[in-house]
């Protein structure tokens, strides 16, 4: 049994991208169905919520543990790199919110699209991006997922349906509806997930986009990651109604425990089926970020340390899965600790490699900025001095 587990762990606990393409050496018991109850019931608005019972397998549970542990470690390492000044500019970390990225991926395919704001590193990893591309991008190196020119806020992976990585609060949501429009137009039976925060949820453009998406029955899923703060502003100070799942009025919504990867998976599966048949739906993911808003925010002036440690103790998404794995006797505590050690090593190795990668060549400065072949000219601020003719 122990030998079997070690062998299984070795296969399962690879980075997400590797585990997707690996031929499995698992015994059949790894895919034996297990039924798990979500932490809380779902609350619906204008719909009948899905069941709390979710089908899973040992394989999936172990993969969830691995993937969330990898994301957690990656974000903590990014924090250190930032403090060492190897990452510059804006940087928003996702630790605490991992269950949203992982649960969403478990319910959809890479033909479904995702678009999000600036808190995007883990969404990229969920889509199959590698640690090396992540750290290279964060440190502005040429092999980063945006060729080292996007940085923390602008990760992309178009070949896996990930359309960024956007810095203007809320602006990605109408773009997400555009992706859903393209999907409906081409009748390809895929959906788009447009992710935004509780702060963004108060913006006008969200409602304009939702109106059009509902008018045209677009397969658009509005995912509000409610981490309860927009920068240093608590939701109760910015929203008359913080019931974000109800804010679509005519569009149905679902409130989901965003710290429970199984609840997220169930909700996303439900939302995909709904969106394909009936148009847009809002998923409010009740979640929490452990770090401050960005690296310039210590995150402790507008909330208490007790609040943060209370959430860690009661609702941490990784600890929830650890307990489930142990209670179903799928791995030992030591095996799970070994997984975390392995993840740490993978992260350290990726950072070491990324540090060796050069910065982009200066000739890259204007590529991917303007469409090619239009002969765009670049002027000085006075518009008189011509500095360059762009490609
Ligand atoms: C249009 C616009 N207004 C203001 C900002 C500055 N800003 C960046 S993030 C942020 C808070 C957004 O909070 P929320 O939507 O809850 O997302 P979270 O950071 O919690 O994930 C603000 C005000 C911006 N980037 N864009
Ligand atoms: Mg927020």
GROMACS .gro file of C-alpha atoms and ligand atoms in nm:
model
  418
    1UNK     CA    1   0.000   0.000   0.000
    2UNK     CA    2   0.271   0.242   0.105
    3UNK     CA    3   0.471   0.157  -0.207
    4UNK     CA    4   0.165   0.210  -0.424
    5UNK     CA    5   0.103   0.550  -0.265
    6UNK     CA    6   0.459   0.663  -0.317
    7UNK     CA    7   0.441   0.562  -0.680
    8UNK     CA    8   0.108   0.737  -0.722
    9UNK     CA    9   0.238   1.048  -0.550
   10UNK     CA   10   0.536   1.061  -0.782
   11UNK     CA   11   0.307   1.076  -1.082
   12UNK     CA   12   0.039   1.297  -0.937
   13UNK     CA   13   0.251   1.554  -0.772
   14UNK     CA   14   0.403   1.698  -1.085
   15UNK     CA   15   0.345   2.056  -1.199
   16UNK     CA   16   0.002   2.100  -1.350
   17UNK     CA   17   0.135   2.130  -1.703
   18UNK     CA   18   0.328   1.805  -1.672
   19UNK     CA   19   0.049   1.612  -1.505
   20UNK     CA   20  -0.189   1.702  -1.786
   21UNK     CA   21   0.024   1.536  -2.051
   22UNK     CA   22   0.156   1.242  -1.850
   23UNK     CA   23   0.040   0.890  -1.927
   24UNK     CA   24  -0.084   0.770  -1.594
   25UNK     CA   25   0.063   0.477  -1.411
   26UNK     CA   26  -0.215   0.474  -1.159
   27UNK     CA   27  -0.398   0.177  -1.021
   28UNK     CA   28  -0.774   0.176  -1.087
   29UNK     CA   29  -0.848   0.263  -0.725
   30UNK     CA   30  -0.714   0.610  -0.793
   31UNK     CA   31  -1.017   0.685  -1.002
   32UNK     CA   32  -1.267   0.515  -0.775
   33UNK     CA   33  -1.546   0.767  -0.721
   34UNK     CA   34  -1.574   0.929  -0.379
   35UNK     CA   35  -1.864   1.157  -0.290
   36UNK     CA   36  -1.785   1.470  -0.094
   37UNK     CA   37  -2.023   1.725   0.050
   38UNK     CA   38  -1.937   2.092  -0.004
   39UNK     CA   39  -1.857   2.291   0.310
   40UNK     CA   40  -2.175   2.500   0.281
   41UNK     CA   41  -2.491   2.488   0.074
   42UNK     CA   42  -2.500   2.714  -0.233
   43UNK     CA   43  -2.729   3.014  -0.225
   44UNK     CA   44  -2.906   3.092  -0.550
   45UNK     CA   45  -3.058   3.402  -0.702
   46UNK     CA   46  -3.323   3.334  -0.967
   47UNK     CA   47  -3.216   2.970  -0.996
   48UNK     CA   48  -3.226   2.634  -0.820
   49UNK     CA   49  -2.878   2.581  -0.677
   50UNK     CA   50  -2.680   2.264  -0.754
   51UNK     CA   51  -2.644   1.979  -0.507
   52UNK     CA   52  -2.384   1.990  -0.231
   53UNK     CA   53  -2.268   1.639  -0.322
   54UNK     CA   54  -1.967   1.640  -0.550
   55UNK     CA   55  -1.810   1.335  -0.712
   56UNK     CA   56  -1.434   1.314  -0.697
   57UNK     CA   57  -1.156   1.055  -0.702
   58UNK     CA   58  -0.839   1.002  -0.497
   59UNK     CA   59  -0.647   1.115  -0.803
   60UNK     CA   60  -0.833   1.444  -0.814
   61UNK     CA   61  -0.798   1.509  -0.442
   62UNK     CA   62  -0.422   1.458  -0.454
   63UNK     CA   63  -0.393   1.672  -0.764
   64UNK     CA   64  -0.590   1.953  -0.598
   65UNK     CA   65  -0.358   1.938  -0.299
   66UNK     CA   66  -0.051   1.951  -0.519
   67UNK     CA   67  -0.176   2.229  -0.742
   68UNK     CA   68  -0.285   2.457  -0.460
   69UNK     CA   69   0.037   2.394  -0.267
   70UNK     CA   70   0.234   2.485  -0.580
   71UNK     CA   71   0.043   2.809  -0.626
   72UNK     CA   72   0.084   2.898  -0.258
   73UNK     CA   73   0.458   2.840  -0.267
   74UNK     CA   74   0.496   3.030  -0.592
   75UNK     CA   75   0.326   3.339  -0.449
   76UNK     CA   76   0.532   3.328  -0.130
   77UNK     CA   77   0.848   3.303  -0.339
   78UNK     CA   78   0.731   3.600  -0.549
   79UNK     CA   79   0.696   3.799  -0.228
   80UNK     CA   80   1.063   3.730  -0.142
   81UNK     CA   81   1.181   3.811  -0.494
   82UNK     CA   82   0.994   4.140  -0.477
   83UNK     CA   83   1.155   4.228  -0.147
   84UNK     CA   84   1.495   4.142  -0.300
   85UNK     CA   85   1.408   4.389  -0.580
   86UNK     CA   86   1.425   4.118  -0.846
   87UNK     CA   87   1.059   4.182  -0.926
   88UNK     CA   88   0.977   4.549  -0.985
   89UNK     CA   89   0.658   4.744  -1.046
   90UNK     CA   90   0.313   4.621  -0.953
   91UNK     CA   91   0.268   4.277  -0.804
   92UNK     CA   92  -0.055   4.136  -0.661
   93UNK     CA   93  -0.046   3.796  -0.493
   94UNK     CA   94  -0.319   3.530  -0.491
   95UNK     CA   95  -0.239   3.322  -0.182
   96UNK     CA   96  -0.560   3.237   0.000
   97UNK     CA   97  -0.765   3.238  -0.321
   98UNK     CA   98  -0.612   2.923  -0.479
   99UNK     CA   99  -0.931   2.715  -0.461
  100UNK     CA  100  -1.097   2.946  -0.714
  101UNK     CA  101  -0.829   2.896  -0.980
  102UNK     CA  102  -0.802   2.521  -0.923
  103UNK     CA  103  -1.174   2.443  -0.883
  104UNK     CA  104  -1.262   2.642  -1.194
  105UNK     CA  105  -1.010   2.452  -1.408
  106UNK     CA  106  -1.143   2.120  -1.282
  107UNK     CA  107  -1.485   2.200  -1.430
  108UNK     CA  108  -1.388   2.333  -1.772
  109UNK     CA  109  -1.159   2.276  -2.069
  110UNK     CA  110  -0.886   2.487  -2.222
  111UNK     CA  111  -1.128   2.573  -2.503
  112UNK     CA  112  -1.328   2.769  -2.249
  113UNK     CA  113  -1.181   3.116  -2.207
  114UNK     CA  114  -1.072   3.297  -1.892
  115UNK     CA  115  -0.995   3.663  -1.851
  116UNK     CA  116  -0.908   3.829  -1.522
  117UNK     CA  117  -0.760   4.137  -1.358
  118UNK     CA  118  -0.405   4.187  -1.232
  119UNK     CA  119  -0.408   3.910  -0.967
  120UNK     CA  120  -0.330   3.665  -1.242
  121UNK     CA  121  -0.025   3.444  -1.170
  122UNK     CA  122  -0.222   3.145  -1.043
  123UNK     CA  123  -0.484   3.168  -1.315
  124UNK     CA  124  -0.198   3.136  -1.564
  125UNK     CA  125  -0.060   2.831  -1.381
  126UNK     CA  126  -0.408   2.678  -1.374
  127UNK     CA  127  -0.427   2.714  -1.752
  128UNK     CA  128  -0.111   2.506  -1.785
  129UNK     CA  129   0.153   2.779  -1.770
  130UNK     CA  130   0.488   2.679  -1.620
  131UNK     CA  131   0.674   2.805  -1.316
  132UNK     CA  132   0.963   2.905  -1.537
  133UNK     CA  133   0.746   3.124  -1.760
  134UNK     CA  134   0.591   3.273  -1.447
  135UNK     CA  135   0.914   3.370  -1.272
  136UNK     CA  136   1.076   3.479  -1.598
  137UNK     CA  137   0.784   3.714  -1.660
  138UNK     CA  138   0.782   3.844  -1.304
  139UNK     CA  139   1.152   3.929  -1.334
  140UNK     CA  140   1.112   4.081  -1.681
  141UNK     CA  141   1.308   3.810  -1.864
  142UNK     CA  142   1.265   3.737  -2.232
  143UNK     CA  143   1.123   3.384  -2.192
  144UNK     CA  144   0.838   3.500  -1.970
  145UNK     CA  145   0.482   3.428  -2.079
  146UNK     CA  146   0.455   3.783  -2.216
  147UNK     CA  147   0.816   3.791  -2.336
  148UNK     CA  148   0.918   3.976  -2.022
  149UNK     CA  149   0.729   4.285  -2.131
  150UNK     CA  150   0.404   4.245  -1.940
  151UNK     CA  151   0.516   4.177  -1.586
  152UNK     CA  152   0.300   4.060  -1.299
  153UNK     CA  153  -0.026   4.215  -1.418
  154UNK     CA  154  -0.017   4.100  -1.779
  155UNK     CA  155   0.018   3.726  -1.801
  156UNK     CA  156  -0.134   3.561  -2.110
  157UNK     CA  157  -0.166   3.211  -2.253
  158UNK     CA  158  -0.377   3.235  -2.563
  159UNK     CA  159  -0.315   2.872  -2.668
  160UNK     CA  160  -0.498   2.768  -2.350
  161UNK     CA  161  -0.773   3.030  -2.369
  162UNK     CA  162  -0.622   3.271  -2.117
  163UNK     CA  163  -0.670   3.629  -2.229
  164UNK     CA  164  -0.490   3.809  -1.944
  165UNK     CA  165  -0.397   3.977  -1.701
  166UNK     CA  166  -0.555   4.338  -1.700
  167UNK     CA  167  -0.464   4.638  -1.490
  168UNK     CA  168  -0.768   4.862  -1.533
  169UNK     CA  169  -1.023   4.755  -1.274
  170UNK     CA  170  -1.329   4.599  -1.438
  171UNK     CA  171  -1.215   4.657  -1.797
  172UNK     CA  172  -1.161   4.286  -1.857
  173UNK     CA  173  -1.529   4.207  -1.804
  174UNK     CA  174  -1.664   4.358  -2.129
  175UNK     CA  175  -1.370   4.192  -2.306
  176UNK     CA  176  -1.478   3.861  -2.151
  177UNK     CA  177  -1.826   3.915  -2.294
  178UNK     CA  178  -1.662   3.977  -2.631
  179UNK     CA  179  -1.494   3.638  -2.602
  180UNK     CA  180  -1.833   3.485  -2.519
  181UNK     CA  181  -1.982   3.661  -2.822
  182UNK     CA  182  -1.714   3.502  -3.044
  183UNK     CA  183  -1.791   3.161  -2.893
  184UNK     CA  184  -2.163   3.198  -2.954
  185UNK     CA  185  -2.101   3.327  -3.307
  186UNK     CA  186  -1.884   3.030  -3.396
  187UNK     CA  187  -2.129   2.787  -3.226
  188UNK     CA  188  -1.842   2.607  -3.055
  189UNK     CA  189  -2.024   2.525  -2.728
  190UNK     CA  190  -1.756   2.681  -2.508
  191UNK     CA  191  -1.794   2.949  -2.243
  192UNK     CA  192  -1.598   3.247  -2.112
  193UNK     CA  193  -1.519   3.320  -1.749
  194UNK     CA  194  -1.479   3.692  -1.677
  195UNK     CA  195  -1.327   3.734  -1.333
  196UNK     CA  196  -1.339   4.053  -1.126
  197UNK     CA  197  -1.319   4.161  -0.765
  198UNK     CA  198  -1.572   4.291  -0.515
  199UNK     CA  199  -1.435   4.642  -0.572
  200UNK     CA  200  -1.482   4.611  -0.948
  201UNK     CA  201  -1.836   4.480  -0.891
  202UNK     CA  202  -1.957   4.836  -0.835
  203UNK     CA  203  -1.846   4.959  -1.175
  204UNK     CA  204  -2.089   5.068  -1.444
  205UNK     CA  205  -1.919   4.883  -1.727
  206UNK     CA  206  -1.999   4.552  -1.558
  207UNK     CA  207  -2.370   4.620  -1.582
  208UNK     CA  208  -2.345   4.738  -1.940
  209UNK     CA  209  -2.162   4.420  -2.035
  210UNK     CA  210  -2.410   4.205  -1.844
  211UNK     CA  211  -2.702   4.376  -2.018
  212UNK     CA  212  -2.566   4.293  -2.361
  213UNK     CA  213  -2.463   3.942  -2.258
  214UNK     CA  214  -2.817   3.877  -2.129
  215UNK     CA  215  -2.985   4.034  -2.432
  216UNK     CA  216  -2.785   3.808  -2.663
  217UNK     CA  217  -2.778   3.500  -2.434
  218UNK     CA  218  -2.400   3.493  -2.443
  219UNK     CA  219  -2.220   3.204  -2.271
  220UNK     CA  220  -2.056   3.446  -2.027
  221UNK     CA  221  -1.986   3.353  -1.666
  222UNK     CA  222  -1.924   3.651  -1.440
  223UNK     CA  223  -1.698   3.536  -1.157
  224UNK     CA  224  -1.685   3.784  -0.870
  225UNK     CA  225  -1.391   3.689  -0.649
  226UNK     CA  226  -1.515   3.848  -0.332
  227UNK     CA  227  -1.209   3.872  -0.110
  228UNK     CA  228  -1.396   4.138   0.091
  229UNK     CA  229  -1.156   4.424   0.020
  230UNK     CA  230  -1.081   4.650  -0.275
  231UNK     CA  231  -0.732   4.772  -0.186
  232UNK     CA  232  -0.783   4.896   0.173
  233UNK     CA  233  -1.158   4.946   0.145
  234UNK     CA  234  -1.383   4.688   0.308
  235UNK     CA  235  -1.684   4.578   0.106
  236UNK     CA  236  -1.932   4.732   0.351
  237UNK     CA  237  -1.780   5.073   0.281
  238UNK     CA  238  -1.804   5.042  -0.097
  239UNK     CA  239  -2.116   4.838  -0.171
  240UNK     CA  240  -2.474   4.918  -0.070
  241UNK     CA  241  -2.548   4.550  -0.128
  242UNK     CA  242  -2.252   4.317  -0.085
  243UNK     CA  243  -2.464   4.024  -0.212
  244UNK     CA  244  -2.274   4.028  -0.538
  245UNK     CA  245  -2.442   3.714  -0.670
  246UNK     CA  246  -2.773   3.903  -0.668
  247UNK     CA  247  -2.644   4.217  -0.829
  248UNK     CA  248  -2.720   4.096  -1.182
  249UNK     CA  249  -3.093   4.146  -1.109
  250UNK     CA  250  -3.238   3.964  -1.414
  251UNK     CA  251  -2.926   3.747  -1.447
  252UNK     CA  252  -2.921   3.448  -1.212
  253UNK     CA  253  -2.645   3.411  -0.957
  254UNK     CA  254  -2.491   3.168  -0.715
  255UNK     CA  255  -2.303   3.230  -0.393
  256UNK     CA  256  -2.017   2.985  -0.353
  257UNK     CA  257  -1.767   2.910  -0.077
  258UNK     CA  258  -1.458   3.014  -0.272
  259UNK     CA  259  -1.231   2.852  -0.010
  260UNK     CA  260  -1.372   2.509  -0.095
  261UNK     CA  261  -1.228   2.378  -0.421
  262UNK     CA  262  -1.514   2.128  -0.457
  263UNK     CA  263  -1.778   2.396  -0.419
  264UNK     CA  264  -1.598   2.600  -0.686
  265UNK     CA  265  -1.578   2.300  -0.918
  266UNK     CA  266  -1.946   2.218  -0.872
  267UNK     CA  267  -2.050   2.580  -0.925
  268UNK     CA  268  -1.839   2.621  -1.240
  269UNK     CA  269  -1.973   2.298  -1.390
  270UNK     CA  270  -2.327   2.415  -1.316
  271UNK     CA  271  -2.255   2.763  -1.454
  272UNK     CA  272  -2.111   2.625  -1.777
  273UNK     CA  273  -2.422   2.416  -1.843
  274UNK     CA  274  -2.641   2.711  -1.755
  275UNK     CA  275  -2.452   2.961  -1.971
  276UNK     CA  276  -2.458   2.738  -2.279
  277UNK     CA  277  -2.836   2.698  -2.257
  278UNK     CA  278  -2.955   3.022  -2.103
  279UNK     CA  279  -2.689   3.293  -2.113
  280UNK     CA  280  -2.497   3.479  -1.844
  281UNK     CA  281  -2.478   3.385  -1.478
  282UNK     CA  282  -2.292   3.540  -1.184
  283UNK     CA  283  -2.082   3.330  -0.947
  284UNK     CA  284  -1.984   3.505  -0.628
  285UNK     CA  285  -1.683   3.327  -0.482
  286UNK     CA  286  -1.651   3.404  -0.112
  287UNK     CA  287  -1.274   3.406  -0.068
  288UNK     CA  288  -0.986   3.583   0.106
  289UNK     CA  289  -0.640   3.712   0.022
  290UNK     CA  290  -0.373   3.661   0.286
  291UNK     CA  291  -0.132   3.916   0.143
  292UNK     CA  292  -0.207   4.285   0.121
  293UNK     CA  293  -0.362   4.422  -0.196
  294UNK     CA  294  -0.024   4.461  -0.366
  295UNK     CA  295   0.335   4.462  -0.251
  296UNK     CA  296   0.307   4.820  -0.129
  297UNK     CA  297   0.028   4.723   0.112
  298UNK     CA  298   0.122   4.535   0.429
  299UNK     CA  299  -0.247   4.438   0.449
  300UNK     CA  300  -0.275   4.493   0.820
  301UNK     CA  301  -0.396   4.850   0.864
  302UNK     CA  302  -0.758   4.801   0.755
  303UNK     CA  303  -0.812   4.450   0.893
  304UNK     CA  304  -0.699   4.279   1.209
  305UNK     CA  305  -0.435   4.011   1.237
  306UNK     CA  306  -0.698   3.802   1.416
  307UNK     CA  307  -0.921   3.817   1.111
  308UNK     CA  308  -0.642   3.690   0.887
  309UNK     CA  309  -0.529   3.414   1.124
  310UNK     CA  310  -0.892   3.315   1.189
  311UNK     CA  311  -0.950   3.257   0.816
  312UNK     CA  312  -0.625   3.062   0.790
  313UNK     CA  313  -0.733   2.837   1.074
  314UNK     CA  314  -1.096   2.790   0.980
  315UNK     CA  315  -1.117   2.812   0.603
  316UNK     CA  316  -0.778   2.763   0.442
  317UNK     CA  317  -0.836   2.584   0.108
  318UNK     CA  318  -0.521   2.370   0.126
  319UNK     CA  319  -0.579   2.260   0.484
  320UNK     CA  320  -0.934   2.159   0.393
  321UNK     CA  321  -0.802   1.923   0.127
  322UNK     CA  322  -0.525   1.795   0.353
  323UNK     CA  323  -0.790   1.692   0.608
  324UNK     CA  324  -1.002   1.525   0.340
  325UNK     CA  325  -0.706   1.326   0.208
  326UNK     CA  326  -0.610   1.213   0.557
  327UNK     CA  327  -0.965   1.127   0.658
  328UNK     CA  328  -1.006   0.913   0.343
  329UNK     CA  329  -0.669   0.755   0.410
  330UNK     CA  330  -0.537   0.843   0.065
  331UNK     CA  331  -0.191   0.953   0.179
  332UNK     CA  332  -0.005   0.995   0.505
  333UNK     CA  333   0.085   1.327   0.666
  334UNK     CA  334   0.444   1.260   0.572
  335UNK     CA  335   0.357   1.204   0.207
  336UNK     CA  336   0.174   1.534   0.196
  337UNK     CA  337   0.467   1.710   0.362
  338UNK     CA  338   0.696   1.548   0.102
  339UNK     CA  339   0.475   1.688  -0.171
  340UNK     CA  340   0.514   2.034  -0.023
  341UNK     CA  341   0.891   1.988  -0.008
  342UNK     CA  342   0.893   1.874  -0.370
  343UNK     CA  343   0.688   2.176  -0.472
  344UNK     CA  344   0.930   2.404  -0.289
  345UNK     CA  345   1.218   2.249  -0.479
  346UNK     CA  346   1.044   2.294  -0.813
  347UNK     CA  347   0.978   2.659  -0.733
  348UNK     CA  348   1.340   2.719  -0.628
  349UNK     CA  349   1.470   2.549  -0.942
  350UNK     CA  350   1.243   2.755  -1.165
  351UNK     CA  351   1.361   3.076  -0.996
  352UNK     CA  352   1.727   2.980  -1.039
  353UNK     CA  353   1.670   2.910  -1.409
  354UNK     CA  354   1.466   3.226  -1.461
  355UNK     CA  355   1.746   3.436  -1.313
  356UNK     CA  356   1.978   3.307  -1.587
  357UNK     CA  357   1.747   3.423  -1.867
  358UNK     CA  358   1.843   3.759  -2.021
  359UNK     CA  359   1.619   4.065  -2.036
  360UNK     CA  360   1.441   4.123  -2.370
  361UNK     CA  361   1.654   4.275  -2.644
  362UNK     CA  362   1.603   4.654  -2.674
  363UNK     CA  363   1.485   4.594  -3.033
  364UNK     CA  364   1.177   4.430  -2.877
  365UNK     CA  365   1.063   4.758  -2.729
  366UNK     CA  366   0.797   4.828  -2.988
  367UNK     CA  367   0.703   4.478  -3.103
  368UNK     CA  368   0.354   4.362  -3.003
  369UNK     CA  369   0.261   4.724  -2.938
  370UNK     CA  370   0.128   4.829  -3.278
  371UNK     CA  371  -0.008   4.618  -3.565
  372UNK     CA  372   0.269   4.545  -3.812
  373UNK     CA  373   0.299   4.714  -4.149
  374UNK     CA  374   0.105   5.032  -4.081
  375UNK     CA  375   0.419   5.246  -4.074
  376UNK     CA  376   0.328   5.406  -3.743
  377UNK     CA  377   0.558   5.691  -3.646
  378UNK     CA  378   0.664   5.773  -3.296
  379UNK     CA  379   0.709   6.137  -3.200
  380UNK     CA  380   0.851   6.324  -2.908
  381UNK     CA  381   0.613   6.493  -2.664
  382UNK     CA  382   0.609   6.813  -2.878
  383UNK     CA  383   0.501   6.604  -3.183
  384UNK     CA  384   0.774   6.775  -3.386
  385UNK     CA  385   1.075   6.560  -3.326
  386UNK     CA  386   1.041   6.224  -3.500
  387UNK     CA  387   1.213   5.962  -3.288
  388UNK     CA  388   1.145   5.636  -3.471
  389UNK     CA  389   0.942   5.469  -3.741
  390UNK     CA  390   0.789   5.162  -3.589
  391UNK     CA  391   0.773   4.825  -3.761
  392LIG     C1  392  -1.036   5.200  -1.332
  392LIG     C2  393  -0.940   5.181  -1.218
  392LIG     N1  394  -0.963   5.248  -1.102
  392LIG     C3  395  -0.880   5.233  -0.997
  392LIG     C4  396  -0.770   5.149  -1.007
  392LIG     C5  397  -0.678   5.130  -0.887
  392LIG     N2  398  -0.708   5.001  -0.828
  392LIG     C6  399  -0.633   4.894  -0.857
  392LIG     S1  400  -0.689   4.757  -0.782
  392LIG     C7  401  -0.813   4.838  -0.706
  392LIG     C8  402  -0.907   4.765  -0.613
  392LIG     C9  403  -0.989   4.660  -0.680
  392LIG     O1  404  -1.041   4.571  -0.583
  392LIG     P1  405  -1.120   4.440  -0.621
  392LIG     O2  406  -1.198   4.462  -0.745
  392LIG     O3  407  -1.195   4.397  -0.501
  392LIG     O4  408  -1.006   4.335  -0.658
  392LIG     P2  409  -0.896   4.265  -0.566
  392LIG     O5  410  -0.773   4.350  -0.574
  392LIG     O6  411  -0.951   4.255  -0.429
  392LIG     O7  412  -0.869   4.131  -0.628
  392LIG    C10  413  -0.810   4.972  -0.740
  392LIG    C11  414  -0.906   5.071  -0.690
  392LIG    C12  415  -0.749   5.084  -1.130
  392LIG     N3  416  -0.647   5.001  -1.149
  392LIG     N4  417  -0.837   5.098  -1.232
  393LIG    MG1  418  -1.145   4.251  -0.361
   0.00000   0.00000   0.00000
